[in-house]
Amino acid sequence: MSVLVEFPGGVCREVPSQLRAIGSQKNRADEFEQVPLNCDPHWKYEREDGRWIAVHRQGQLLSMRPAAPAWWHFIELMMEPERRAHGANVAEASETVRLQSAA
């Protein structure tokens, strides 16, 4: 499902949306509305006078990366083919990263 959003410059586009409950009361049926998903890294969507408008996001989005290589990166059989030739270098790097048991 999608909802119509007005972007700067007057351009209107449909963006992915979800159905969200507005509110419910005991004697009335639930009411729902289409709400745009805030999944765009450049735009966020706000309601203004009954319509949705796009607003530039402020700040930065950072990709999440593991702080240390995963445990299987140090097992030769599980390495990527291009890294197998450099197995000694990976073993040396593993000295700084200690594995902990899950128990």
mmCIF file of C-alpha atoms in Angstrom:
data_model
loop_
_atom_site.group_PDB
_atom_site.id
_atom_site.type_symbol
_atom_site.label_atom_id
_atom_site.label_comp_id
_atom_site.label_asym_id
_atom_site.label_seq_id
_atom_site.Cartn_x
_atom_site.Cartn_y
_atom_site.Cartn_z
ATOM 1 C CA MET A 1 0.000 0.000 0.000
ATOM 2 C CA SER A 2 1.124 3.532 -0.571
ATOM 3 C CA VAL A 3 0.147 7.060 0.408
ATOM 4 C CA LEU A 4 0.509 10.336 -1.507
ATOM 5 C CA VAL A 5 3.239 12.631 -0.108
ATOM 6 C CA GLU A 6 4.055 16.170 -1.244
ATOM 7 C CA PHE A 7 7.768 16.824 -1.722
ATOM 8 C CA PRO A 8 9.494 20.233 -1.836
ATOM 9 C CA GLY A 9 8.821 21.968 -5.141
ATOM 10 C CA GLY A 10 5.222 20.762 -5.253
ATOM 11 C CA VAL A 11 5.957 17.292 -6.620
ATOM 12 C CA CYS A 12 3.640 14.584 -5.246
ATOM 13 C CA ARG A 13 4.728 10.932 -5.121
ATOM 14 C CA GLU A 14 3.386 7.780 -3.612
ATOM 15 C CA VAL A 15 5.557 6.239 -0.894
ATOM 16 C CA PRO A 16 5.204 2.903 0.966
ATOM 17 C CA SER A 17 2.830 3.073 3.906
ATOM 18 C CA GLN A 18 1.299 1.067 6.698
ATOM 19 C CA LEU A 19 -2.163 0.925 8.192
ATOM 20 C CA ARG A 20 -2.064 2.338 11.742
ATOM 21 C CA ALA A 21 -4.839 2.475 14.332
ATOM 22 C CA ILE A 22 -5.903 6.029 15.200
ATOM 23 C CA GLY A 23 -7.762 5.149 18.349
ATOM 24 C CA SER A 24 -10.429 2.882 19.697
ATOM 25 C CA GLN A 25 -13.333 3.294 22.054
ATOM 26 C CA LYS A 26 -15.506 0.631 23.668
ATOM 27 C CA ASN A 27 -18.698 1.331 21.714
ATOM 28 C CA ARG A 28 -17.080 2.322 18.399
ATOM 29 C CA ALA A 29 -15.141 0.419 15.790
ATOM 30 C CA ASP A 30 -11.412 1.000 15.542
ATOM 31 C CA GLU A 31 -10.368 3.723 13.135
ATOM 32 C CA PHE A 32 -7.317 3.363 10.903
ATOM 33 C CA GLU A 33 -5.296 5.582 8.598
ATOM 34 C CA GLN A 34 -2.520 5.144 6.054
ATOM 35 C CA VAL A 35 0.798 6.376 7.455
ATOM 36 C CA PRO A 36 3.974 6.607 5.342
ATOM 37 C CA LEU A 37 6.873 4.434 6.470
ATOM 38 C CA ASN A 38 9.843 6.502 7.619
ATOM 39 C CA CYS A 39 12.345 4.250 5.861
ATOM 40 C CA ASP A 40 13.895 6.727 3.427
ATOM 41 C CA PRO A 41 17.394 7.885 4.424
ATOM 42 C CA HIS A 42 16.854 11.363 2.910
ATOM 43 C CA TRP A 43 13.241 12.167 3.824
ATOM 44 C CA LYS A 44 10.958 11.981 6.820
ATOM 45 C CA TYR A 45 7.216 12.452 6.533
ATOM 46 C CA GLU A 46 5.057 14.792 8.602
ATOM 47 C CA ARG A 47 1.335 15.530 8.617
ATOM 48 C CA GLU A 48 0.381 19.128 7.854
ATOM 49 C CA ASP A 49 -3.234 20.274 7.429
ATOM 50 C CA GLY A 50 -4.463 16.736 6.753
ATOM 51 C CA ARG A 51 -1.840 15.920 4.112
ATOM 52 C CA TRP A 52 1.590 14.326 4.233
ATOM 53 C CA ILE A 53 4.681 16.359 3.359
ATOM 54 C CA ALA A 54 8.304 15.276 2.979
ATOM 55 C CA VAL A 55 10.952 17.036 5.063
ATOM 56 C CA HIS A 56 14.731 16.653 4.643
ATOM 57 C CA ARG A 57 16.304 14.576 7.410
ATOM 58 C CA GLN A 58 18.896 16.303 9.581
ATOM 59 C CA GLY A 59 22.078 14.515 10.636
ATOM 60 C CA GLN A 60 23.712 11.381 9.308
ATOM 61 C CA LEU A 61 22.820 7.743 9.061
ATOM 62 C CA LEU A 62 25.637 5.352 9.839
ATOM 63 C CA SER A 63 25.784 1.784 8.679
ATOM 64 C CA MET A 64 26.090 -0.678 11.526
ATOM 65 C CA ARG A 65 29.201 -2.835 11.481
ATOM 66 C CA PRO A 66 30.463 -5.387 13.949
ATOM 67 C CA ALA A 67 33.248 -4.035 16.167
ATOM 68 C CA ALA A 68 35.298 -7.202 15.723
ATOM 69 C CA PRO A 69 35.347 -9.808 12.962
ATOM 70 C CA ALA A 70 32.966 -12.723 13.446
ATOM 71 C CA TRP A 71 34.359 -15.969 14.846
ATOM 72 C CA TRP A 72 34.104 -17.824 11.537
ATOM 73 C CA HIS A 73 36.391 -15.356 9.760
ATOM 74 C CA PHE A 74 39.364 -17.089 11.397
ATOM 75 C CA ILE A 75 38.511 -20.641 10.266
ATOM 76 C CA GLU A 76 40.366 -21.379 7.057
ATOM 77 C CA LEU A 77 37.638 -23.560 5.533
ATOM 78 C CA MET A 78 35.043 -20.807 6.059
ATOM 79 C CA MET A 79 37.155 -17.976 4.625
ATOM 80 C CA GLU A 80 36.381 -16.287 1.357
ATOM 81 C CA PRO A 81 38.602 -17.731 -1.414
ATOM 82 C CA GLU A 82 40.523 -14.464 -1.858
ATOM 83 C CA ARG A 83 41.359 -14.368 1.872
ATOM 84 C CA ARG A 84 42.608 -17.971 2.111
ATOM 85 C CA ALA A 85 45.954 -17.013 0.588
ATOM 86 C CA HIS A 86 46.403 -14.491 3.404
ATOM 87 C CA GLY A 87 45.447 -16.897 6.206
ATOM 88 C CA ALA A 88 48.613 -16.145 8.167
ATOM 89 C CA ASN A 89 47.786 -12.434 8.297
ATOM 90 C CA VAL A 90 44.286 -13.195 9.587
ATOM 91 C CA ALA A 91 45.680 -15.495 12.277
ATOM 92 C CA GLU A 92 48.010 -12.723 13.453
ATOM 93 C CA ALA A 93 45.105 -10.268 13.565
ATOM 94 C CA SER A 94 43.086 -12.718 15.646
ATOM 95 C CA GLU A 95 45.505 -12.358 18.545
ATOM 96 C CA THR A 96 43.973 -8.973 19.353
ATOM 97 C CA VAL A 97 40.418 -10.355 19.279
ATOM 98 C CA ARG A 98 39.624 -12.963 21.908
ATOM 99 C CA LEU A 99 36.652 -15.258 21.554
ATOM 100 C CA GLN A 100 34.300 -15.682 24.499
ATOM 101 C CA SER A 101 32.137 -18.697 25.133
ATOM 102 C CA ALA A 102 28.392 -18.289 24.972
ATOM 103 C CA ALA A 103 27.850 -20.271 28.166
#
